[in-house]
Amino acid sequence: MFLWFMQPDIWLTLITLTFLEIILGVDNIIFLSLVVAKLPLSQQNMARKLGLSCAMIMRILLLISIAWLSHITQPLFTVLTLEISFRTLILLGGGQFLSYKAIQEIREELSPAQEDEHGSGSRQLSLCGAIVQIMLLDIVFSLDSVITAVGLSQHIFIMIAAVMIAVGVMMFAAKTIGDFVNATPSIKILALTFLLFVGVLLVADSLNIHIAKEYLYFAIFFSLSVETLNIIRERRNKKVSTLIETHESHSH
């Protein structure tokens, strides 16, 4: 029963699937951070854990439903020359919702006066509402990765183990990433732009317009690197200015 522990190809598949789940979970962590930020501080940690735990359960249920997944790409009907399947509808709806949420958040970030007028309470979600949003978007985000996992391995326990390990890594990293994104306005705008592009890619994919996600990841990584260097430079300049002011005050 436990002979799979001794097989190198099993371990290689597990590592590959875990790495795939973590990489494809970046957009999920960013969305999670933005949703959780709308909750009271006392509920944010619980929302992260509950949201990711429920999302993990949903992914495992998707993996168990392998027979259903094999039929999810089968056409239901045809519009002009486009074949519509369950996958098409899920990606189209999820992409539109994600694009709407990203645009709404960008508008709020660029309109501080409007936020002050209505107060922060109008922007807050309920704990249940936040978890539902996290779960629904996780289904959209993980749909293709789950289908890919099914194609890479015939062992259901390996796929489930990879999902559990990846979610564990996300739980560990979610708070740090979320705090960094929400504490740095320029990074938050960059993250929202990333989510907007992911939404557009999902809609395009649902219409059989395939755009390699690697280009988006490279562009975001490059922009993030440049912005991080700018933040480091600004902090060092502030430290130098503070030291100069302190020195001048002591000299007088």
Coordinates of N, CA and C in Angstrom, one line a residue, residues 48-247:
R48 N -8.7 34.5 6.6 CA -7.6 33.9 5.8 C -7.6 32.4 5.9
K49 N -7.7 31.9 7.2 CA -7.6 30.5 7.4 C -8.9 29.8 6.9
L50 N -10.1 30.3 7.2 CA -11.3 29.7 6.8 C -11.4 29.7 5.3
G51 N -11.1 30.9 4.7 CA -11.2 31.0 3.2 C -10.3 30.0 2.5
L52 N -9.1 29.9 2.9 CA -8.1 29.0 2.3 C -8.5 27.5 2.6
S53 N -9.0 27.3 3.8 CA -9.4 25.9 4.1 C -10.6 25.5 3.3
C54 N -11.6 26.3 3.2 CA -12.8 26.0 2.3 C -12.4 25.9 0.9
A55 N -11.4 26.7 0.4 CA -11.0 26.7 -0.9 C -10.2 25.3 -1.2
M56 N -9.5 24.9 -0.2 CA -8.8 23.6 -0.3 C -9.8 22.4 -0.4
I57 N -10.9 22.5 0.4 CA -11.9 21.5 0.3 C -12.6 21.5 -1.0
M58 N -12.8 22.7 -1.6 CA -13.4 22.8 -2.9 C -12.5 22.1 -4.0
R59 N -11.2 22.4 -3.9 CA -10.3 21.8 -4.8 C -10.2 20.3 -4.8
I60 N -10.2 19.8 -3.5 CA -10.2 18.4 -3.3 C -11.5 17.7 -3.9
L61 N -12.6 18.4 -3.7 CA -13.9 17.9 -4.2 C -13.8 17.9 -5.8
L62 N -13.2 18.9 -6.3 CA -13.0 18.9 -7.8 C -12.2 17.8 -8.3
L63 N -11.1 17.5 -7.5 CA -10.2 16.4 -7.9 C -10.9 15.0 -7.8
I64 N -11.8 14.9 -6.7 CA -12.5 13.6 -6.6 C -13.5 13.5 -7.7
S65 N -14.0 14.6 -8.2 CA -15.0 14.5 -9.3 C -14.3 14.5 -10.6
I66 N -13.4 13.6 -10.8 CA -12.6 13.5 -12.0 C -13.5 13.1 -13.2
A67 N -14.5 12.3 -13.0 CA -15.4 11.9 -14.1 C -16.1 13.1 -14.6
W68 N -16.6 14.0 -13.6 CA -17.3 15.2 -14.1 C -16.3 16.2 -14.8
L69 N -15.1 16.2 -14.3 CA -14.1 17.1 -14.9 C -13.8 16.7 -16.3
S70 N -13.8 15.4 -16.6 CA -13.5 14.9 -17.9 C -14.6 15.3 -18.9
H71 N -15.8 15.7 -18.4 CA -16.9 16.1 -19.3 C -17.1 17.6 -19.3
I72 N -16.4 18.3 -18.4 CA -16.6 19.8 -18.3 C -16.3 20.6 -19.5
T73 N -15.4 20.0 -20.4 CA -15.0 20.7 -21.6 C -15.9 20.3 -22.8
Q74 N -16.8 19.4 -22.6 CA -17.7 18.9 -23.7 C -18.7 20.0 -24.0
P75 N -18.9 20.3 -25.3 CA -19.8 21.4 -25.7 C -21.3 21.2 -25.2
L76 N -21.9 22.2 -24.7 CA -23.3 22.2 -24.4 C -24.2 22.7 -25.5
F77 N -23.7 23.8 -26.1 CA -24.4 24.3 -27.3 C -23.4 25.2 -28.1
T78 N -23.8 25.7 -29.2 CA -22.8 26.5 -30.1 C -23.4 27.8 -30.4
V79 N -22.6 28.9 -30.2 CA -23.0 30.3 -30.6 C -22.1 30.7 -31.7
L80 N -22.7 30.8 -32.9 CA -22.0 31.1 -34.1 C -21.0 29.9 -34.3
T81 N -19.7 30.2 -34.2 CA -18.7 29.1 -34.3 C -18.1 28.8 -33.0
L82 N -18.6 29.4 -31.9 CA -18.0 29.1 -30.6 C -18.8 28.1 -29.8
E83 N -18.1 27.0 -29.4 CA -18.7 25.9 -28.7 C -18.7 26.3 -27.2
I84 N -19.9 26.3 -26.6 CA -20.0 26.7 -25.2 C -20.1 25.4 -24.3
S85 N -19.2 25.4 -23.3 CA -19.1 24.3 -22.3 C -19.3 24.8 -20.9
F86 N -19.4 23.9 -19.9 CA -19.4 24.4 -18.5 C -18.1 25.2 -18.2
R87 N -17.0 24.7 -18.7 CA -15.7 25.4 -18.5 C -15.8 26.9 -19.1
T88 N -16.4 27.0 -20.3 CA -16.5 28.3 -20.9 C -17.3 29.2 -20.0
L89 N -18.5 28.8 -19.5 CA -19.3 29.6 -18.6 C -18.7 30.0 -17.3
I90 N -17.9 29.0 -16.7 CA -17.3 29.3 -15.4 C -16.2 30.3 -15.6
L91 N -15.4 30.2 -16.7 CA -14.3 31.1 -16.9 C -14.8 32.5 -17.3
L92 N -15.9 32.5 -18.1 CA -16.5 33.8 -18.5 C -17.1 34.5 -17.3
G93 N -17.8 33.9 -16.5 CA -18.4 34.5 -15.3 C -17.4 34.9 -14.3
G94 N -16.4 34.0 -14.1 CA -15.4 34.4 -13.1 C -14.5 35.5 -13.6
G95 N -14.1 35.5 -14.9 CA -13.3 36.6 -15.4 C -14.0 37.9 -15.4
Q96 N -15.3 38.0 -15.7 CA -16.1 39.2 -15.6 C -16.2 39.7 -14.2
F97 N -16.4 38.8 -13.2 CA -16.5 39.2 -11.8 C -15.2 39.7 -11.3
L98 N -14.1 39.1 -11.6 CA -12.8 39.5 -11.2 C -12.4 40.8 -11.8
S99 N -12.7 41.0 -13.1 CA -12.4 42.3 -13.7 C -13.2 43.5 -13.1
Y100 N -14.5 43.2 -12.8 CA -15.4 44.2 -12.1 C -14.8 44.5 -10.7
K101 N -14.4 43.5 -9.9 CA -13.9 43.8 -8.6 C -12.6 44.6 -8.7
A102 N -11.7 44.2 -9.6 CA -10.5 45.0 -9.7 C -10.7 46.4 -10.1
I103 N -11.6 46.7 -11.1 CA -11.9 48.0 -11.5 C -12.5 48.8 -10.4
Q104 N -13.4 48.2 -9.6 CA -14.1 48.8 -8.5 C -13.0 49.2 -7.4
E105 N -12.1 48.3 -7.1 CA -11.1 48.6 -6.1 C -10.1 49.7 -6.6
I106 N -9.8 49.7 -7.9 CA -8.9 50.7 -8.4 C -9.6 52.1 -8.3
R107 N -10.9 52.2 -8.6 CA -11.6 53.4 -8.5 C -11.6 53.9 -7.1
E108 N -11.8 53.0 -6.1 CA -11.8 53.4 -4.7 C -10.4 53.9 -4.3
E109 N -9.4 53.2 -4.8 CA -8.0 53.7 -4.5 C -7.7 55.0 -5.0
L110 N -8.2 55.4 -6.2 CA -8.0 56.6 -6.8 C -9.0 57.7 -6.4
S111 N -9.9 57.4 -5.6 CA -10.9 58.4 -5.2 C -11.0 58.4 -3.6
P112 N -10.0 58.9 -3.0 CA -10.0 58.9 -1.5 C -11.1 59.8 -0.9
A113 N -11.5 60.8 -1.6 CA -12.5 61.7 -1.1 C -13.8 61.0 -1.0
Q114 N -14.1 60.1 -2.0 CA -15.4 59.4 -2.0 C -15.4 58.4 -0.8
E115 N -14.2 57.8 -0.5 CA -14.1 56.9 0.6 C -14.3 57.6 1.9
D116 N -13.8 58.8 2.1 CA -14.0 59.5 3.3 C -15.4 59.9 3.5
E117 N -16.1 60.3 2.4 CA -17.5 60.7 2.5 C -18.4 59.6 3.0
H118 N -18.2 58.4 2.5 CA -19.1 57.3 2.8 C -18.6 56.6 4.1
G119 N -17.3 56.8 4.4 CA -16.8 56.1 5.6 C -16.3 54.7 5.3
S120 N -15.4 54.2 6.1 CA -14.8 52.9 5.8 C -15.8 51.8 6.0
G121 N -16.8 52.0 6.8 CA -17.8 50.9 7.0 C -18.5 50.5 5.8
S122 N -18.7 51.4 4.8 CA -19.4 51.1 3.6 C -18.6 50.1 2.8
R123 N -17.3 50.0 3.0 CA -16.4 49.2 2.2 C -16.2 47.8 2.8
Q124 N -16.7 47.7 4.0 CA -16.4 46.4 4.7 C -17.4 45.3 4.3
L125 N -16.9 44.1 4.3 CA -17.7 42.9 4.0 C -18.0 42.2 5.3
S126 N -19.0 41.3 5.2 CA -19.2 40.4 6.3 C -18.2 39.2 6.2
L127 N -17.9 38.5 7.3 CA -17.0 37.4 7.3 C -17.5 36.3 6.3
C128 N -18.8 36.1 6.3 CA -19.4 35.0 5.5 C -19.2 35.5 4.0
G129 N -19.5 36.7 3.7 CA -19.4 37.2 2.3 C -18.0 37.1 1.8
A130 N -17.0 37.4 2.7 CA -15.6 37.3 2.2 C -15.2 35.9 1.9
I131 N -15.6 35.0 2.7 CA -15.3 33.6 2.5 C -15.9 33.0 1.3
V132 N -17.2 33.4 1.0 CA -17.9 33.0 -0.2 C -17.2 33.5 -1.4
Q133 N -16.8 34.8 -1.4 CA -16.0 35.3 -2.6 C -14.7 34.6 -2.8
I134 N -14.0 34.3 -1.7 CA -12.7 33.6 -1.8 C -12.9 32.2 -2.4
M135 N -14.0 31.5 -1.9 CA -14.2 30.2 -2.4 C -14.6 30.2 -3.9
L136 N -15.5 31.1 -4.3 CA -16.0 31.1 -5.7 C -14.8 31.4 -6.7
L137 N -14.0 32.4 -6.3 CA -12.9 32.8 -7.2 C -11.8 31.7 -7.2
D138 N -11.7 31.0 -6.1 CA -10.7 29.9 -6.1 C -11.1 28.8 -7.0
I139 N -12.4 28.6 -7.2 CA -12.8 27.6 -8.2 C -12.4 28.0 -9.6
V140 N -12.6 29.3 -9.9 CA -12.3 29.8 -11.2 C -10.8 29.7 -11.4
F141 N -10.0 30.2 -10.4 CA -8.5 30.2 -10.5 C -8.0 28.8 -10.6
S142 N -8.6 27.8 -9.9 CA -8.0 26.5 -9.8 C -8.5 25.5 -10.9
L143 N -9.5 25.9 -11.6 CA -10.1 25.0 -12.6 C -9.1 24.4 -13.5
D144 N -8.4 25.3 -14.2 CA -7.4 24.8 -15.2 C -6.3 24.0 -14.6
S145 N -5.8 24.5 -13.4 CA -4.7 23.8 -12.7 C -5.2 22.4 -12.2
V146 N -6.4 22.3 -11.8 CA -7.0 20.9 -11.4 C -7.1 20.0 -12.6
I147 N -7.6 20.6 -13.8 CA -7.6 19.8 -15.0 C -6.2 19.3 -15.4
T148 N -5.2 20.3 -15.3 CA -3.8 19.9 -15.6 C -3.3 18.9 -14.7
A149 N -3.6 19.0 -13.4 CA -3.2 18.0 -12.4 C -3.7 16.6 -12.8
V150 N -5.0 16.5 -13.2 CA -5.6 15.3 -13.6 C -4.8 14.7 -14.8
G151 N -4.4 15.5 -15.7 CA -3.6 15.1 -16.9 C -2.2 14.6 -16.5
L152 N -1.6 15.2 -15.4 CA -0.3 14.8 -15.1 C -0.1 13.6 -14.2
S153 N -1.2 13.2 -13.5 CA -1.1 12.1 -12.6 C -2.4 11.3 -12.6
Q154 N -2.3 10.0 -12.5 CA -3.5 9.2 -12.3 C -3.8 8.9 -10.9
H155 N -2.9 9.3 -10.0 CA -3.0 9.0 -8.6 C -3.7 10.1 -7.8
I156 N -4.9 9.9 -7.4 CA -5.7 10.9 -6.7 C -5.1 11.4 -5.5
F157 N -4.4 10.5 -4.7 CA -3.9 10.9 -3.4 C -2.7 11.9 -3.6
I158 N -1.9 11.7 -4.7 CA -0.8 12.6 -5.0 C -1.4 14.0 -5.3
M159 N -2.5 14.1 -6.1 CA -3.1 15.4 -6.4 C -3.6 16.1 -5.1
I160 N -4.2 15.3 -4.3 CA -4.8 15.9 -3.0 C -3.6 16.3 -2.1
A161 N -2.6 15.5 -2.0 CA -1.4 15.9 -1.2 C -0.8 17.2 -1.7
A162 N -0.7 17.4 -3.0 CA -0.1 18.6 -3.6 C -0.9 19.8 -3.3
V163 N -2.3 19.7 -3.4 CA -3.2 20.8 -3.0 C -3.0 21.1 -1.5
M164 N -3.0 20.2 -0.7 CA -2.9 20.4 0.8 C -1.5 21.1 1.1
I165 N -0.4 20.7 0.5 CA 0.9 21.3 0.7 C 0.9 22.8 0.2
A166 N 0.3 23.0 -1.0 CA 0.2 24.3 -1.6 C -0.6 25.3 -0.7
V167 N -1.7 24.8 -0.2 CA -2.6 25.6 0.6 C -1.9 26.0 1.9
G168 N -1.1 25.0 2.4 CA -0.3 25.2 3.7 C 0.7 26.4 3.4
V169 N 1.4 26.3 2.3 CA 2.3 27.4 1.9 C 1.6 28.7 1.8
M170 N 0.4 28.7 1.2 CA -0.4 30.0 1.0 C -0.8 30.5 2.4
M171 N -1.2 29.7 3.3 CA -1.6 30.1 4.6 C -0.4 30.8 5.3
F172 N 0.8 30.2 5.1 CA 2.0 30.8 5.7 C 2.3 32.2 5.1
A173 N 2.1 32.3 3.8 CA 2.5 33.5 3.1 C 1.5 34.6 3.0
A174 N 0.2 34.2 3.2 CA -0.9 35.1 2.8 C -0.9 36.4 3.7
K175 N -0.6 36.3 5.0 CA -0.6 37.5 5.8 C 0.5 38.4 5.5
T176 N 1.7 37.9 5.3 CA 2.9 38.7 4.9 C 2.7 39.4 3.6
I177 N 2.2 38.7 2.6 CA 1.9 39.3 1.3 C 0.8 40.3 1.4
G178 N -0.3 40.0 2.1 CA -1.4 40.9 2.3 C -1.0 42.2 3.0
D179 N -0.2 42.1 4.1 CA 0.2 43.3 4.8 C 1.1 44.2 3.9
F180 N 2.0 43.5 3.1 CA 2.8 44.3 2.2 C 2.0 45.0 1.2
V181 N 1.1 44.3 0.6 CA 0.3 44.9 -0.5 C -0.6 46.1 0.0
N182 N -1.2 45.9 1.2 CA -2.1 46.9 1.7 C -1.4 48.1 2.3
A183 N -0.2 47.9 2.7 CA 0.6 48.9 3.3 C 1.3 49.8 2.3
T184 N 1.4 49.3 1.1 CA 2.1 50.1 0.0 C 1.2 50.4 -1.1
P185 N 0.7 51.6 -1.2 CA -0.3 52.0 -2.2 C 0.1 51.7 -3.6
S186 N 1.3 51.9 -4.0 CA 1.8 51.6 -5.4 C 1.7 50.1 -5.7
I187 N 2.1 49.3 -4.7 CA 2.1 47.9 -4.9 C 0.6 47.4 -5.0
K188 N -0.3 48.0 -4.2 CA -1.7 47.6 -4.2 C -2.3 47.9 -5.6
I189 N -2.0 49.1 -6.2 CA -2.4 49.4 -7.5 C -1.9 48.4 -8.5
L190 N -0.6 48.0 -8.4 CA 0.0 47.0 -9.2 C -0.7 45.7 -9.1
A191 N -1.0 45.3 -7.9 CA -1.7 44.0 -7.6 C -3.1 44.0 -8.2
L192 N -3.8 45.2 -8.1 CA -5.2 45.3 -8.7 C -5.1 45.2 -10.2
T193 N -4.1 45.9 -10.8 CA -3.9 45.8 -12.3 C -3.7 44.4 -12.7
F194 N -2.9 43.6 -11.9 CA -2.6 42.2 -12.2 C -3.9 41.4 -12.2
L195 N -4.7 41.6 -11.2 CA -6.0 40.9 -11.1 C -6.9 41.3 -12.3
L196 N -6.9 42.6 -12.7 CA -7.7 43.0 -13.8 C -7.3 42.3 -15.1
F197 N -5.9 42.2 -15.3 CA -5.4 41.4 -16.5 C -5.8 39.9 -16.4
V198 N -5.7 39.4 -15.2 CA -6.1 38.0 -15.0 C -7.6 37.8 -15.4
G199 N -8.4 38.7 -15.0 CA -9.8 38.6 -15.4 C -10.0 38.7 -16.9
V200 N -9.3 39.6 -17.5 CA -9.3 39.7 -19.0 C -8.9 38.4 -19.6
L201 N -7.8 37.8 -19.1 CA -7.3 36.6 -19.7 C -8.3 35.4 -19.5
L202 N -9.0 35.4 -18.4 CA -10.0 34.4 -18.2 C -11.2 34.5 -19.2
V203 N -11.6 35.8 -19.4 CA -12.7 36.0 -20.4 C -12.2 35.6 -21.8
A204 N -10.9 36.0 -22.1 CA -10.4 35.7 -23.4 C -10.3 34.1 -23.6
D205 N -9.8 33.5 -22.5 CA -9.7 32.0 -22.6 C -11.1 31.3 -22.8
S206 N -12.1 31.9 -22.2 CA -13.4 31.3 -22.4 C -13.9 31.5 -23.8
L207 N -13.4 32.5 -24.5 CA -13.8 32.7 -25.9 C -12.8 32.1 -26.9
N208 N -12.0 31.1 -26.3 CA -11.0 30.4 -27.2 C -9.9 31.3 -27.7
I209 N -9.7 32.5 -27.1 CA -8.5 33.3 -27.4 C -7.5 33.1 -26.4
H210 N -6.5 32.3 -26.7 CA -5.5 31.8 -25.7 C -4.3 32.8 -25.7
I211 N -4.1 33.4 -24.5 CA -2.9 34.3 -24.3 C -2.0 33.6 -23.2
A212 N -0.8 33.4 -23.5 CA 0.1 32.8 -22.5 C 0.2 33.6 -21.2
K213 N -0.1 33.0 -20.1 CA 0.0 33.7 -18.8 C 1.4 34.0 -18.4
E214 N 2.3 33.4 -19.0 CA 3.7 33.6 -18.7 C 4.1 35.1 -19.0
Y215 N 3.6 35.6 -20.1 CA 3.9 37.0 -20.4 C 3.4 38.0 -19.3
L216 N 2.2 37.7 -18.8 CA 1.6 38.5 -17.7 C 2.5 38.4 -16.5
Y217 N 2.9 37.2 -16.1 CA 3.7 37.0 -14.9 C 5.0 37.7 -15.0
F218 N 5.6 37.6 -16.2 CA 6.9 38.3 -16.4 C 6.8 39.8 -16.3
A219 N 5.7 40.4 -16.9 CA 5.5 41.8 -16.8 C 5.2 42.3 -15.4
I220 N 4.4 41.5 -14.7 CA 4.2 41.9 -13.3 C 5.4 41.7 -12.4
F221 N 6.2 40.7 -12.6 CA 7.4 40.5 -11.9 C 8.4 41.6 -12.1
F222 N 8.5 42.0 -13.4 CA 9.4 43.1 -13.7 C 8.9 44.4 -13.1
S223 N 7.6 44.7 -13.2 CA 7.1 45.9 -12.6 C 7.3 45.9 -11.1
L224 N 7.0 44.7 -10.5 CA 7.2 44.6 -9.0 C 8.6 44.8 -8.6
S225 N 9.5 44.3 -9.4 CA 11.0 44.5 -9.1 C 11.4 46.0 -9.1
V226 N 10.9 46.7 -10.2 CA 11.2 48.1 -10.3 C 10.6 48.9 -9.1
E227 N 9.3 48.6 -8.8 CA 8.6 49.3 -7.7 C 9.3 49.0 -6.4
T228 N 9.7 47.8 -6.2 CA 10.4 47.5 -4.9 C 11.7 48.2 -4.8
L229 N 12.5 48.4 -5.9 CA 13.7 49.2 -5.8 C 13.4 50.6 -5.5
N230 N 12.3 51.2 -6.1 CA 11.9 52.5 -5.8 C 11.5 52.7 -4.3
I231 N 10.9 51.7 -3.8 CA 10.5 51.8 -2.3 C 11.7 51.8 -1.5
I232 N 12.7 50.9 -1.8 CA 13.9 50.8 -1.0 C 14.7 52.2 -1.1
R233 N 14.7 52.7 -2.3 CA 15.4 54.0 -2.5 C 14.8 55.1 -1.7
E234 N 13.4 55.2 -1.7 CA 12.7 56.2 -0.9 C 13.0 56.1 0.6
R235 N 13.0 54.8 1.0 CA 13.2 54.6 2.5 C 14.6 55.0 2.9
R236 N 15.6 54.7 2.0 CA 17.0 55.1 2.3 C 17.1 56.6 2.3
N237 N 16.5 57.3 1.3 CA 16.5 58.7 1.2 C 15.9 59.4 2.5
K238 N 14.8 58.8 3.0 CA 14.2 59.3 4.2 C 15.1 59.1 5.4
K239 N 15.8 58.0 5.5 CA 16.8 57.8 6.6 C 17.9 58.8 6.5
V240 N 18.4 59.0 5.3 CA 19.5 60.0 5.1 C 19.0 61.4 5.5
S241 N 17.8 61.8 5.1 CA 17.2 63.1 5.4 C 17.1 63.2 6.9
T242 N 16.6 62.2 7.6 CA 16.4 62.2 9.0 C 17.8 62.4 9.7
L243 N 18.8 61.6 9.3 CA 20.1 61.8 9.9 C 20.7 63.2 9.7
I244 N 20.5 63.8 8.5 CA 21.0 65.1 8.2 C 20.3 66.1 9.2
E245 N 18.9 66.0 9.3 CA 18.2 66.9 10.1 C 18.6 66.8 11.6
T246 N 18.8 65.5 12.0 CA 19.3 65.3 13.4 C 20.6 65.9 13.7
H247 N 21.5 65.7 12.7 CA 22.9 66.3 12.8 C 22.8 67.8 12.9

